[in-house]
Amino acid sequence: RKDSGMLSYKEHLPVSQVVVGDLDRPGSEAKVSVGPVRCQGDRNYWNAASFVTSSSYLHFSTFQGETSADISFYFKTSASDGVFLENLGNTDFIKLELKSATEVSFSFDVGNGPVEIVVRSPNPLNDDQWHRVNAERNVKQASLQVDQLPLEVRKAPTEGHTRLELYSQLYVGAAGGQRGFLGCIRSLRMNGVTLDLEERAKVTPGVKPGCSGHCTSYGMYCANGGKCVEKYNGYSCDCSRTAYDGPFCIKDVGAFFEEGMWLRYNFHSPGTSVKDLVSRTLLSSADPEITAPDLNLNKEELSFSFSTTKSPCVLLYVSSYTPDFIAVLVNPTGNLQIRYNLGGTKEPYNIDIDHRNMANGQPHTVNVTRNGRDIVLQLDHYPPTSYSLPATSDIQFNSPKALFLGKVIEIGKIDQDIYKYNTPGFTGCLSRVQFNQIAPLKAALRPTNASSHVHIQGELVESNCGASPLTIPPMSAATDPWHLDSASADFPYNGQAIGDGVNRNSAIIGGVIAVVIFTILCTLVFLIRYMFRHKGTYHTNEAKGAESAESADAAIMNNDPNFTETIDESKKEWLI
């Protein structure tokens, strides 16, 4: 995936040595050019496997090295110990292991008792860099070498057993309940035969073929300048040189400043020379151009976010042992001002952002980068704006001394406007403050090596109130494309035909809705008819003329001419 970088390991270089002779003659010269370099794959050389658990291993057939054993491989790890490989017999064995972060051990037994050879490195071997191990054993002696360290040799006894008799399988990684190796092994050669680690790893749980590294695939998740650090079974993000925190360096580190509170970060602490601050704090950078043996800065990178409702105030101020300074201010009208005084001009060079009120209580992000005479400012989500120092201005910030947040408490003469803005001081939130490689707020709120450089007046309370997402003020009606009265807005349908695709989709949706409604109506009609199926008109044998008769009996007699029954008064029934 990546075809660039530094080849720092000598044995990986295509040319390891150039010898030029016959240099004593007057006027003789020699010129050597190397290149272009062609990358060419070596399957055996890069045949690798990654061991991701301490119990994972690969197994191969028994190692045949009765009278001679020659083992070599490369490894890289961040673990402090683990077994590289082991092969056992009844009493005989051979084993290579990482005993500690600085020790590699080669041990064996051919029947004369265990023998161990240890190579100790002055530097840690668990630095996630490739290291080479070469172990040999024959009837005369045994040796072990790690990288370019001195060869350790152990003579074999003049009498005794000489044959190494092994019966078990060869285990690469954990064996017999021991803690296995965690990391990558490649180019494992045993008596001239390269073991196919990749092919065996494809079918072995806990082992992965290849060794591309987790940072190759996931390093982009370390945000805001965080450095990806390889782990044997994953990766981590080093946020120590950023103003952020958290697993992926995305958590803002900020604080709330009460009125009158201030923070000072000294670029050098008591007991250290001024020159030390250059190499260890202020100028520590991956950029090789940022070096200043004379304590002068030719470039700065400044970024932070803030929120406040009070103005004027001093947000950030960088002082020096000379009249030079850099200041970020909020003036009485609430506008942002960035002030450079690098010498060569009568007055400081000011960058004024007049058209935006920054003291509105909303979080605002400020990024300022200076490289020589060129200055680039980015405010919030707006595009970057370029500025340039006057032609007469110096381009070096001489002898930086301290960085102040909230208020300037400095000995000596201070700019008159900054002196006025100092009272009563900044009230609000500051977050993710970073000046080059210095994060003063993080140094104050997190225990780091730079904490001794920080002095605080007042109580510093951690808060993310300055790091909330930016709230964009409402757009005016003239520029809002969704405002109905906007004459400049272009709407997708304004009395004009819409494209065929839109019509087709609308017709399909309308048809589906119509079918659903029709189905619901039919279902309702069926249910109503079913519920009221016994109701309706019916016929009775009620006598005609019942409407005009005095009683039901009279209606019957009037309707039936054959009805001759007479009612006897004596037979009437009375209800008392």
Coordinates of C-alpha atoms in Angstrom, one line a residue:
R1 CA 0.0 0.0 0.0
K2 CA 2.9 2.3 0.6
D3 CA 5.9 2.7 -1.6
S4 CA 7.9 5.4 0.2
G5 CA 9.7 5.8 3.5
M6 CA 13.1 5.5 5.1
L7 CA 15.1 2.3 4.9
S8 CA 16.7 2.5 8.3
Y9 CA 17.8 -1.2 8.7
K10 CA 21.1 -1.7 7.0
E11 CA 20.5 -5.3 5.9
H12 CA 17.4 -4.1 3.9
L13 CA 19.5 -1.7 1.8
P14 CA 20.3 -2.8 -1.8
V15 CA 23.9 -1.5 -1.3
S16 CA 25.4 -2.1 2.1
Q17 CA 29.0 -0.9 1.5
V18 CA 31.0 1.1 -1.0
V19 CA 34.8 0.9 -1.0
V20 CA 36.9 3.4 -2.9
G21 CA 40.7 2.9 -3.1
D22 CA 43.7 4.6 -4.6
L23 CA 42.9 8.0 -2.9
D24 CA 46.5 9.1 -2.2
R25 CA 47.3 10.5 -5.7
P26 CA 46.9 14.3 -6.0
G27 CA 43.8 15.4 -7.8
S28 CA 42.1 12.0 -7.7
E29 CA 38.4 11.9 -7.3
A30 CA 35.6 9.4 -7.1
K31 CA 31.9 9.7 -7.7
V32 CA 29.4 6.9 -7.0
S33 CA 25.8 7.1 -8.0
V34 CA 23.2 4.5 -6.9
G35 CA 19.8 4.3 -8.5
P36 CA 17.2 4.1 -9.5
V37 CA 16.3 1.5 -6.9
R38 CA 14.0 -1.2 -8.1
C39 CA 11.7 -2.9 -5.6
Q40 CA 11.6 -6.7 -6.1
G41 CA 9.7 -9.1 -4.0
D42 CA 11.2 -12.1 -2.2
R43 CA 8.5 -14.4 -1.0
N44 CA 10.8 -16.3 1.4
Y45 CA 12.3 -13.2 2.8
W46 CA 9.0 -11.6 3.6
N47 CA 7.1 -14.8 4.5
A48 CA 5.6 -13.8 7.8
A49 CA 3.0 -14.6 10.4
S50 CA 1.4 -12.5 13.2
F51 CA 0.8 -14.0 16.6
V52 CA -2.1 -12.2 18.2
T53 CA -2.6 -14.2 21.4
S54 CA -0.1 -15.5 23.9
S55 CA -1.4 -19.1 23.5
S56 CA -1.3 -19.2 19.7
Y57 CA 1.3 -21.2 17.8
L58 CA 2.2 -22.9 14.5
H59 CA 3.5 -26.5 14.4
F60 CA 5.8 -28.1 11.8
S61 CA 7.5 -31.5 11.4
T62 CA 10.3 -32.3 13.8
F63 CA 13.5 -30.3 13.3
Q64 CA 16.3 -32.5 12.0
G65 CA 19.4 -31.0 13.5
E66 CA 21.2 -33.8 15.2
T67 CA 24.8 -32.6 14.7
S68 CA 24.2 -29.1 13.1
A69 CA 21.5 -26.5 13.6
D70 CA 21.3 -23.2 11.9
I71 CA 18.3 -21.0 12.8
S72 CA 17.6 -17.4 11.7
F73 CA 14.6 -15.2 11.6
Y74 CA 13.4 -11.6 12.0
F75 CA 10.9 -10.5 14.7
K76 CA 9.2 -7.3 15.9
T77 CA 7.0 -7.0 18.9
S78 CA 5.8 -4.6 21.6
A79 CA 5.6 -7.4 24.2
S80 CA 8.4 -7.9 26.8
D81 CA 8.8 -11.6 26.6
G82 CA 7.6 -14.8 24.8
V83 CA 8.8 -18.1 23.3
F84 CA 9.9 -17.9 19.6
L85 CA 10.2 -21.6 18.9
E86 CA 10.7 -24.9 20.7
N87 CA 11.3 -28.6 19.8
L88 CA 11.4 -31.4 22.4
G89 CA 12.8 -34.9 22.7
N90 CA 12.9 -37.3 25.6
T91 CA 15.4 -35.2 27.5
D92 CA 16.9 -33.2 24.7
F93 CA 15.4 -29.9 23.5
I94 CA 16.1 -26.7 21.6
K95 CA 14.5 -23.3 22.3
L96 CA 14.7 -19.7 21.4
E97 CA 12.9 -17.0 23.4
L98 CA 12.6 -13.4 24.2
K99 CA 13.4 -13.5 28.0
S100 CA 12.9 -9.8 28.6
A101 CA 12.6 -6.5 26.7
T102 CA 16.5 -6.5 26.3
E103 CA 17.4 -10.2 26.3
V104 CA 17.2 -13.0 23.8
S105 CA 18.0 -16.6 24.9
F106 CA 19.1 -19.7 23.0
S107 CA 19.0 -22.8 25.1
F108 CA 19.4 -26.5 24.3
D109 CA 20.3 -29.9 25.8
V110 CA 22.0 -32.7 23.9
G111 CA 22.3 -35.0 26.9
N112 CA 25.1 -33.2 28.8
G113 CA 22.8 -30.8 30.7
P114 CA 21.0 -27.6 29.7
V115 CA 23.1 -24.9 28.0
E116 CA 21.9 -21.3 27.7
I117 CA 23.3 -18.4 25.7
V118 CA 21.9 -14.9 26.3
V119 CA 22.5 -11.8 24.3
R120 CA 21.7 -8.5 26.1
S121 CA 20.8 -5.4 24.1
P122 CA 21.5 -1.9 25.4
N123 CA 18.3 -0.8 23.7
P124 CA 14.8 -2.3 24.1
L125 CA 14.0 -5.0 21.6
N126 CA 10.2 -4.6 22.0
D127 CA 10.2 -1.3 20.1
D128 CA 8.0 -2.7 17.3
Q129 CA 11.0 -2.6 14.9
W130 CA 12.5 -5.6 13.0
H131 CA 15.3 -7.4 14.8
R132 CA 17.3 -10.3 13.4
V133 CA 18.2 -13.4 15.4
N134 CA 20.8 -16.0 14.2
A135 CA 21.5 -19.1 16.3
E136 CA 23.9 -21.9 15.4
R137 CA 24.9 -25.1 17.1
N138 CA 27.3 -27.8 16.0
V139 CA 29.5 -30.4 17.7
K140 CA 32.2 -27.9 18.4
Q141 CA 30.3 -24.8 19.6
A142 CA 27.1 -22.8 19.8
S143 CA 26.5 -19.1 19.1
L144 CA 23.8 -16.5 19.2
Q145 CA 23.7 -13.1 17.5
V146 CA 21.0 -10.4 17.6
D147 CA 21.1 -7.6 15.0
Q148 CA 24.7 -6.2 14.9
L149 CA 25.4 -6.9 18.6
P150 CA 28.5 -8.9 19.5
L151 CA 28.3 -12.6 18.8
E152 CA 28.0 -14.7 21.9
V153 CA 29.8 -18.1 21.7
R154 CA 29.8 -21.2 23.9
K155 CA 32.3 -24.0 23.4
A156 CA 31.0 -27.6 23.4
P157 CA 32.5 -30.0 26.0
T158 CA 35.3 -32.1 24.7
E159 CA 33.6 -35.3 25.9
G160 CA 30.0 -36.2 26.1
H161 CA 26.9 -36.4 23.8
T162 CA 26.9 -34.5 20.6
R163 CA 23.7 -35.5 18.9
L164 CA 20.5 -33.6 19.3
E165 CA 17.6 -36.1 19.4
L166 CA 14.2 -34.6 19.0
Y167 CA 10.8 -36.3 18.6
S168 CA 8.0 -33.8 19.1
Q169 CA 6.7 -31.4 16.5
L170 CA 8.4 -28.0 16.1
Y171 CA 6.3 -25.4 17.7
V172 CA 6.6 -21.7 16.6
G173 CA 5.0 -19.7 19.3
A174 CA 3.5 -21.0 22.5
A175 CA 4.3 -24.6 23.6
G176 CA 3.7 -26.6 26.7
G177 CA 1.7 -24.0 28.5
Q178 CA 4.4 -21.4 28.2
R179 CA 3.8 -17.8 27.2
G180 CA 4.1 -17.6 23.5
F181 CA 5.5 -14.9 21.3
L182 CA 3.3 -11.9 20.6
G183 CA 4.1 -10.0 17.4
C184 CA 5.4 -10.8 14.0
I185 CA 8.0 -13.4 12.8
R186 CA 9.3 -13.6 9.2
S187 CA 11.9 -15.3 7.1
L188 CA 12.2 -18.3 9.5
R189 CA 15.0 -20.5 8.1
M190 CA 16.1 -23.7 9.7
N191 CA 19.1 -25.4 8.2
G192 CA 18.6 -23.5 5.0
V193 CA 14.9 -24.3 4.6
T194 CA 12.4 -21.4 4.8
L195 CA 9.3 -22.5 6.7
D196 CA 6.0 -21.4 5.1
L197 CA 4.6 -19.4 8.0
E198 CA 1.9 -17.7 5.9
E199 CA 0.4 -20.8 4.5
R200 CA 0.2 -22.5 7.9
A201 CA -1.2 -19.3 9.5
K202 CA -4.2 -19.4 7.1
V203 CA -5.6 -22.5 8.8
T204 CA -4.5 -21.8 12.4
P205 CA -6.6 -19.8 14.9
G206 CA -4.9 -17.0 16.7
V207 CA -2.3 -16.5 14.0
K208 CA -2.7 -14.3 10.9
P209 CA -0.7 -14.5 7.7
G210 CA 1.6 -11.6 6.9
C211 CA 2.6 -8.7 9.0
S212 CA 1.4 -5.5 7.5
G213 CA 0.7 -3.9 10.9
H214 CA -2.5 -2.5 12.3
C215 CA -1.4 1.1 11.7
T216 CA -1.3 0.5 8.0
S217 CA -5.0 -0.1 8.0
Y218 CA -6.3 1.8 11.0
G219 CA -3.7 4.6 11.5
M220 CA -6.0 7.2 10.0
Y221 CA -8.3 6.9 13.0
C222 CA -5.6 8.6 15.1
A223 CA -6.9 12.2 14.5
N224 CA -5.5 15.7 15.2
G225 CA -1.9 14.8 14.9
G226 CA -2.0 11.7 17.1
K227 CA 0.6 9.0 16.4
C228 CA -0.4 5.5 15.7
V229 CA 1.5 3.0 17.9
E230 CA 1.6 -0.7 16.9
K231 CA 0.5 -3.3 19.5
Y232 CA 0.9 -7.0 19.1
N233 CA -2.9 -7.4 18.9
G234 CA -4.0 -4.0 17.8
Y235 CA -2.9 -0.4 18.0
S236 CA -3.1 2.7 20.1
C237 CA -3.0 6.4 19.5
D238 CA -0.3 8.5 21.2
C239 CA -1.9 11.9 21.9
S240 CA 1.0 13.2 24.0
R241 CA 2.0 15.8 21.5
T242 CA -1.5 17.1 20.8
A243 CA -4.0 19.2 22.6
Y244 CA -6.5 16.3 22.5
D245 CA -7.2 13.2 24.6
G246 CA -9.0 9.9 24.4
P247 CA -8.4 6.7 22.5
F248 CA -8.4 8.4 19.1
C249 CA -7.2 11.9 20.1
I250 CA -10.6 13.5 19.4
K251 CA -11.6 14.5 22.9
D252 CA -11.0 18.2 23.5
V253 CA -9.1 19.2 26.7
G254 CA -10.5 22.6 27.9
A255 CA -11.2 24.6 30.9
F256 CA -13.5 27.4 32.2
F257 CA -11.7 30.6 33.2
E258 CA -13.3 32.8 35.9
E259 CA -12.7 36.6 35.9
G260 CA -9.1 37.4 36.9
M261 CA -7.8 33.9 36.4
W262 CA -4.7 33.2 34.2
L263 CA -2.3 30.5 33.2
R264 CA 1.3 30.8 32.3
Y265 CA 3.4 28.1 30.5
N266 CA 7.1 28.7 30.7
F267 CA 9.0 27.4 27.7
H268 CA 11.8 26.3 30.1
S269 CA 11.5 25.2 33.6
P270 CA 13.9 26.1 36.5
G271 CA 17.1 24.1 36.3
T272 CA 17.1 23.8 32.5
S273 CA 19.0 26.0 30.1
V274 CA 17.2 28.2 27.7
K275 CA 18.7 26.2 24.8
D276 CA 17.1 23.0 26.1
L277 CA 13.7 24.4 25.6
V278 CA 14.3 24.5 21.9
S279 CA 15.1 20.8 21.5
R280 CA 12.6 19.4 24.0
T281 CA 9.5 21.6 23.9
L282 CA 8.9 24.6 21.7
L283 CA 10.6 23.4 18.6
S284 CA 9.9 19.7 18.9
S285 CA 8.3 18.9 15.6
A286 CA 8.3 16.3 12.8
D287 CA 9.2 19.2 10.5
P288 CA 13.0 19.2 10.1
E289 CA 12.9 22.8 9.1
I290 CA 11.8 23.9 12.5
T291 CA 15.2 24.1 14.1
A292 CA 16.5 27.1 15.8
P293 CA 19.9 26.9 17.5
D294 CA 19.8 30.6 18.0
L295 CA 16.4 30.3 19.8
N296 CA 14.5 32.1 17.0
L297 CA 11.2 30.9 15.4
N298 CA 10.7 31.2 11.7
K299 CA 7.3 29.6 11.8
E300 CA 4.5 29.0 14.3
E301 CA 1.3 26.9 14.3
L302 CA -1.3 28.1 16.7
S303 CA -4.8 26.7 17.2
F304 CA -7.5 26.8 19.9
S305 CA -11.2 27.3 20.4
F306 CA -13.0 29.7 22.9
S307 CA -16.3 31.1 23.9
T308 CA -17.0 34.3 25.8
T309 CA -19.6 37.0 26.2
K310 CA -17.3 39.7 27.6
S311 CA -15.0 42.0 25.7
P312 CA -12.3 43.3 25.6
C313 CA -10.0 40.5 26.7
V314 CA -6.7 38.7 26.1
L315 CA -7.2 35.2 24.8
L316 CA -3.5 34.2 24.3
Y317 CA -0.2 35.9 24.5
V318 CA 3.3 34.6 23.7
S319 CA 6.1 36.7 25.3
S320 CA 9.8 36.7 24.7
Y321 CA 13.1 37.8 26.2
T322 CA 13.0 40.6 23.6
P323 CA 10.2 43.1 22.7
D324 CA 8.8 40.4 20.3
F325 CA 5.4 39.0 21.1
I326 CA 2.3 37.3 19.5
A327 CA -1.2 38.1 20.9
V328 CA -4.8 37.0 20.1
L329 CA -7.3 39.5 21.5
V330 CA -11.0 40.4 21.5
N331 CA -11.4 44.1 21.1
P332 CA -14.1 46.2 22.8
T333 CA -16.5 45.8 19.9
G334 CA -16.2 41.9 20.1
N335 CA -14.1 41.5 17.0
L336 CA -11.0 39.3 16.9
Q337 CA -7.6 40.8 16.5
I338 CA -4.2 38.9 16.0
R339 CA -1.2 41.0 16.7
Y340 CA 2.4 40.3 15.6
N341 CA 5.4 42.3 16.9
L342 CA 8.6 40.7 15.4
G343 CA 10.6 43.9 15.2
G344 CA 11.5 46.1 12.2
T345 CA 8.3 48.2 12.3
K346 CA 7.2 51.0 14.6
E347 CA 3.8 49.5 15.4
P348 CA 2.8 45.8 15.7
Y349 CA 1.2 44.2 12.6
N350 CA -2.5 43.7 13.3
I351 CA -5.0 41.3 11.6
D352 CA -8.5 42.6 12.4
I353 CA -11.7 40.5 11.8
D354 CA -14.2 43.4 11.9
H355 CA -17.3 41.8 10.4
R356 CA -17.9 39.1 13.0
N357 CA -18.8 39.4 16.7
M358 CA -16.8 36.8 18.5
A359 CA -18.1 37.7 22.0
N360 CA -21.5 36.1 21.4
G361 CA -21.2 33.2 23.7
Q362 CA -20.8 30.6 20.9
P363 CA -17.7 28.5 20.5
H364 CA -15.3 29.7 17.9
T365 CA -12.2 28.0 16.4
V366 CA -9.0 29.9 15.6
N367 CA -6.1 28.4 13.5
V368 CA -3.1 30.6 12.7
T369 CA -0.1 29.4 10.8
R370 CA 3.0 31.6 10.0
N371 CA 5.8 30.6 7.7
G372 CA 8.3 33.4 7.4
R373 CA 6.3 36.4 6.1
D374 CA 3.2 34.5 5.1
I375 CA 0.3 34.1 7.6
V376 CA -2.8 32.0 7.1
L377 CA -5.8 32.4 9.3
Q378 CA -8.8 30.2 9.5
L379 CA -11.8 31.1 11.6
D380 CA -14.6 28.6 12.4
H381 CA -15.9 27.0 9.2
Y382 CA -15.0 29.9 6.9
P383 CA -12.3 29.5 4.2
P384 CA -8.7 30.3 5.1
T385 CA -7.5 33.8 4.6
S386 CA -3.9 34.8 3.7
Y387 CA -2.0 37.8 5.0
S388 CA 1.6 39.0 4.8
L389 CA 3.9 40.8 7.2
P390 CA 5.2 44.2 6.0
A391 CA 8.4 44.1 4.0
T392 CA 10.2 45.9 6.7
S393 CA 9.2 43.5 9.4
D394 CA 11.5 40.8 10.8
I395 CA 10.4 37.2 10.1
Q396 CA 11.9 35.7 13.2
F397 CA 10.3 35.4 16.6
N398 CA 13.3 35.9 18.9
S399 CA 13.8 34.1 22.2
P400 CA 10.3 32.9 23.2
K401 CA 9.8 33.0 26.9
A402 CA 6.3 32.1 28.0
L403 CA 2.7 31.6 26.9
F404 CA -0.2 33.2 28.7
L405 CA -3.9 32.3 28.7
G406 CA -6.6 34.7 30.0
K407 CA -4.3 37.4 31.2
V408 CA -0.8 38.7 30.8
I409 CA 1.4 38.9 33.9
E410 CA 4.8 39.8 32.6
I411 CA 7.7 41.8 33.8
G412 CA 8.7 44.7 31.6
K413 CA 7.0 46.9 29.1
I414 CA 3.7 45.6 27.7
D415 CA 1.8 46.9 24.7
Q416 CA -0.6 49.6 25.8
D417 CA -3.7 48.1 24.3
I418 CA -2.9 44.7 25.7
Y419 CA -2.4 46.4 29.1
K420 CA -5.9 47.9 28.9
Y421 CA -7.5 44.6 27.8
N422 CA -5.9 42.9 30.8
T423 CA -8.5 44.3 33.1
P424 CA -10.5 42.5 34.4
G425 CA -9.4 39.6 32.2
F426 CA -10.9 36.8 30.2
T427 CA -14.0 35.1 31.4
G428 CA -15.2 32.1 29.4
C429 CA -13.9 28.8 28.0
L430 CA -10.7 27.9 26.3
S431 CA -10.1 24.5 24.7
R432 CA -7.6 22.5 22.7
V433 CA -4.9 25.2 22.9
Q434 CA -1.8 24.3 21.0
F435 CA 1.3 26.3 20.1
N436 CA 3.6 24.3 17.9
Q437 CA 4.0 21.1 19.9
I438 CA 3.0 22.6 23.2
A439 CA -0.5 22.1 24.7
P440 CA -0.5 24.3 27.9
L441 CA -4.1 23.5 29.0
K442 CA -3.5 19.7 28.6
A443 CA -0.2 20.1 30.6
A444 CA -2.2 21.8 33.4
L445 CA -5.1 19.3 33.5
R446 CA -3.2 16.1 32.8
P447 CA -0.1 14.8 34.6
T448 CA 2.6 15.0 32.0
N449 CA 6.3 15.7 31.8
A450 CA 5.4 19.3 30.9
S451 CA 3.3 19.9 34.0
S452 CA 6.3 21.5 35.8
H453 CA 6.2 24.3 33.2
V454 CA 2.7 25.5 34.2
H455 CA 1.7 28.1 36.7
I456 CA -1.9 28.9 37.4
Q457 CA -3.5 31.8 39.3
G458 CA -7.0 30.8 40.4
E459 CA -8.9 27.5 40.2
L460 CA -8.8 25.9 36.8
V461 CA -11.9 23.8 36.2
E462 CA -11.9 21.3 33.3
S463 CA -14.8 21.9 30.9
N464 CA -15.7 21.3 27.3
C465 CA -17.8 24.4 27.1
G466 CA -15.4 25.9 24.6
A467 CA -15.5 22.8 22.3
S468 CA -19.2 22.4 21.6
P469 CA -20.2 22.2 18.0
L470 CA -20.3 25.6 16.3
T471 CA -23.9 27.0 16.1
I472 CA -24.2 28.8 12.8
P473 CA -26.4 31.9 13.1
P474 CA -29.6 31.9 11.0
M475 CA -29.2 33.0 7.4
S476 CA -30.9 36.2 6.2
A477 CA -34.0 35.9 4.1
A478 CA -32.1 37.2 1.1
T479 CA -29.5 34.4 1.2
D480 CA -31.6 31.6 2.5
P481 CA -32.5 29.3 -0.4
W482 CA -35.4 27.8 1.4
H483 CA -37.1 31.1 2.2
L484 CA -40.3 31.4 0.2
D485 CA -39.9 35.1 -0.5
S486 CA -36.4 34.8 -1.7
A487 CA -36.3 36.0 -5.3
S488 CA -32.8 34.6 -5.9
A489 CA -33.7 31.1 -4.8
D490 CA -34.0 28.4 -7.4
F491 CA -36.7 25.8 -6.5
P492 CA -36.9 22.4 -8.1
Y493 CA -40.6 23.1 -9.1
N494 CA -42.0 26.5 -9.7
G495 CA -44.8 26.1 -12.3
Q496 CA -42.5 24.1 -14.6
A497 CA -42.6 20.5 -15.6
I498 CA -40.5 18.1 -13.6
G499 CA -38.3 15.6 -15.2
D500 CA -39.6 12.3 -16.5
G501 CA -37.9 10.4 -13.6
V502 CA -39.8 12.4 -11.0
N503 CA -43.2 12.0 -12.9
R504 CA -42.7 8.3 -13.2
N505 CA -41.9 7.9 -9.5
S506 CA -44.9 10.1 -8.5
A507 CA -47.2 8.0 -10.7
I508 CA -46.0 4.8 -9.2
I509 CA -46.5 6.1 -5.6
G510 CA -49.9 7.5 -6.4
G511 CA -51.1 4.2 -8.0
V512 CA -49.9 2.2 -4.9
I513 CA -51.8 4.6 -2.6
A514 CA -55.0 4.3 -4.7
V515 CA -54.9 0.5 -4.6
V516 CA -54.4 0.5 -0.8
I517 CA -57.3 2.9 -0.3
F518 CA -59.6 0.9 -2.6
T519 CA -58.8 -2.3 -0.8
I520 CA -59.5 -0.8 2.6
L521 CA -62.9 0.5 1.4
C522 CA -63.9 -2.9 0.0
T523 CA -63.0 -4.5 3.3
L524 CA -65.1 -2.0 5.2
V525 CA -68.2 -2.6 3.0
F526 CA -67.9 -6.4 3.4
L527 CA -67.6 -6.1 7.2
I528 CA -70.7 -3.8 7.4
R529 CA -72.8 -6.2 5.4
Y530 CA -71.7 -9.1 7.4
M531 CA -72.5 -7.4 10.8
F532 CA -76.0 -6.3 9.8
R533 CA -77.1 -9.4 7.7
H534 CA -80.3 -10.1 9.9
K535 CA -81.8 -6.6 9.7
G536 CA -84.3 -5.4 7.0
T537 CA -88.1 -5.4 6.0
Y538 CA -90.5 -8.2 7.0
H539 CA -94.3 -9.0 6.7
T540 CA -96.9 -9.4 9.5
N541 CA -100.5 -10.7 9.7
E542 CA -101.7 -7.6 11.4
A543 CA -105.4 -6.9 10.6
K544 CA -106.1 -4.1 8.2
G545 CA -107.7 -1.0 9.6
A546 CA -105.9 -1.3 12.8
E547 CA -104.9 2.3 12.5
S548 CA -108.5 3.6 12.8
A549 CA -110.0 0.9 15.1
E550 CA -110.6 1.7 18.8
S551 CA -108.9 -1.5 19.9
A552 CA -107.3 -4.6 18.6
D553 CA -110.5 -6.6 19.1
A554 CA -112.5 -4.1 17.2
A555 CA -110.0 -4.3 14.3
I556 CA -110.4 -8.1 14.2
M557 CA -114.2 -8.0 14.1
N558 CA -114.2 -5.3 11.5
N559 CA -111.8 -7.1 9.3
D560 CA -113.4 -10.6 9.6
P561 CA -117.1 -10.8 8.5
N562 CA -117.5 -14.3 9.8
F563 CA -116.6 -13.2 13.3
T564 CA -120.0 -13.5 15.1
E565 CA -118.9 -13.8 18.7
T566 CA -120.7 -11.5 21.0
I567 CA -119.4 -10.3 24.2
D568 CA -121.5 -10.9 27.2
E569 CA -121.2 -8.3 29.8
S570 CA -121.5 -10.9 32.5
K571 CA -118.4 -12.6 31.2
K572 CA -116.2 -9.5 31.3
E573 CA -113.1 -9.7 33.5
W574 CA -112.2 -6.9 35.8
L575 CA -109.0 -6.2 37.3
I576 CA -109.3 -4.6 40.8

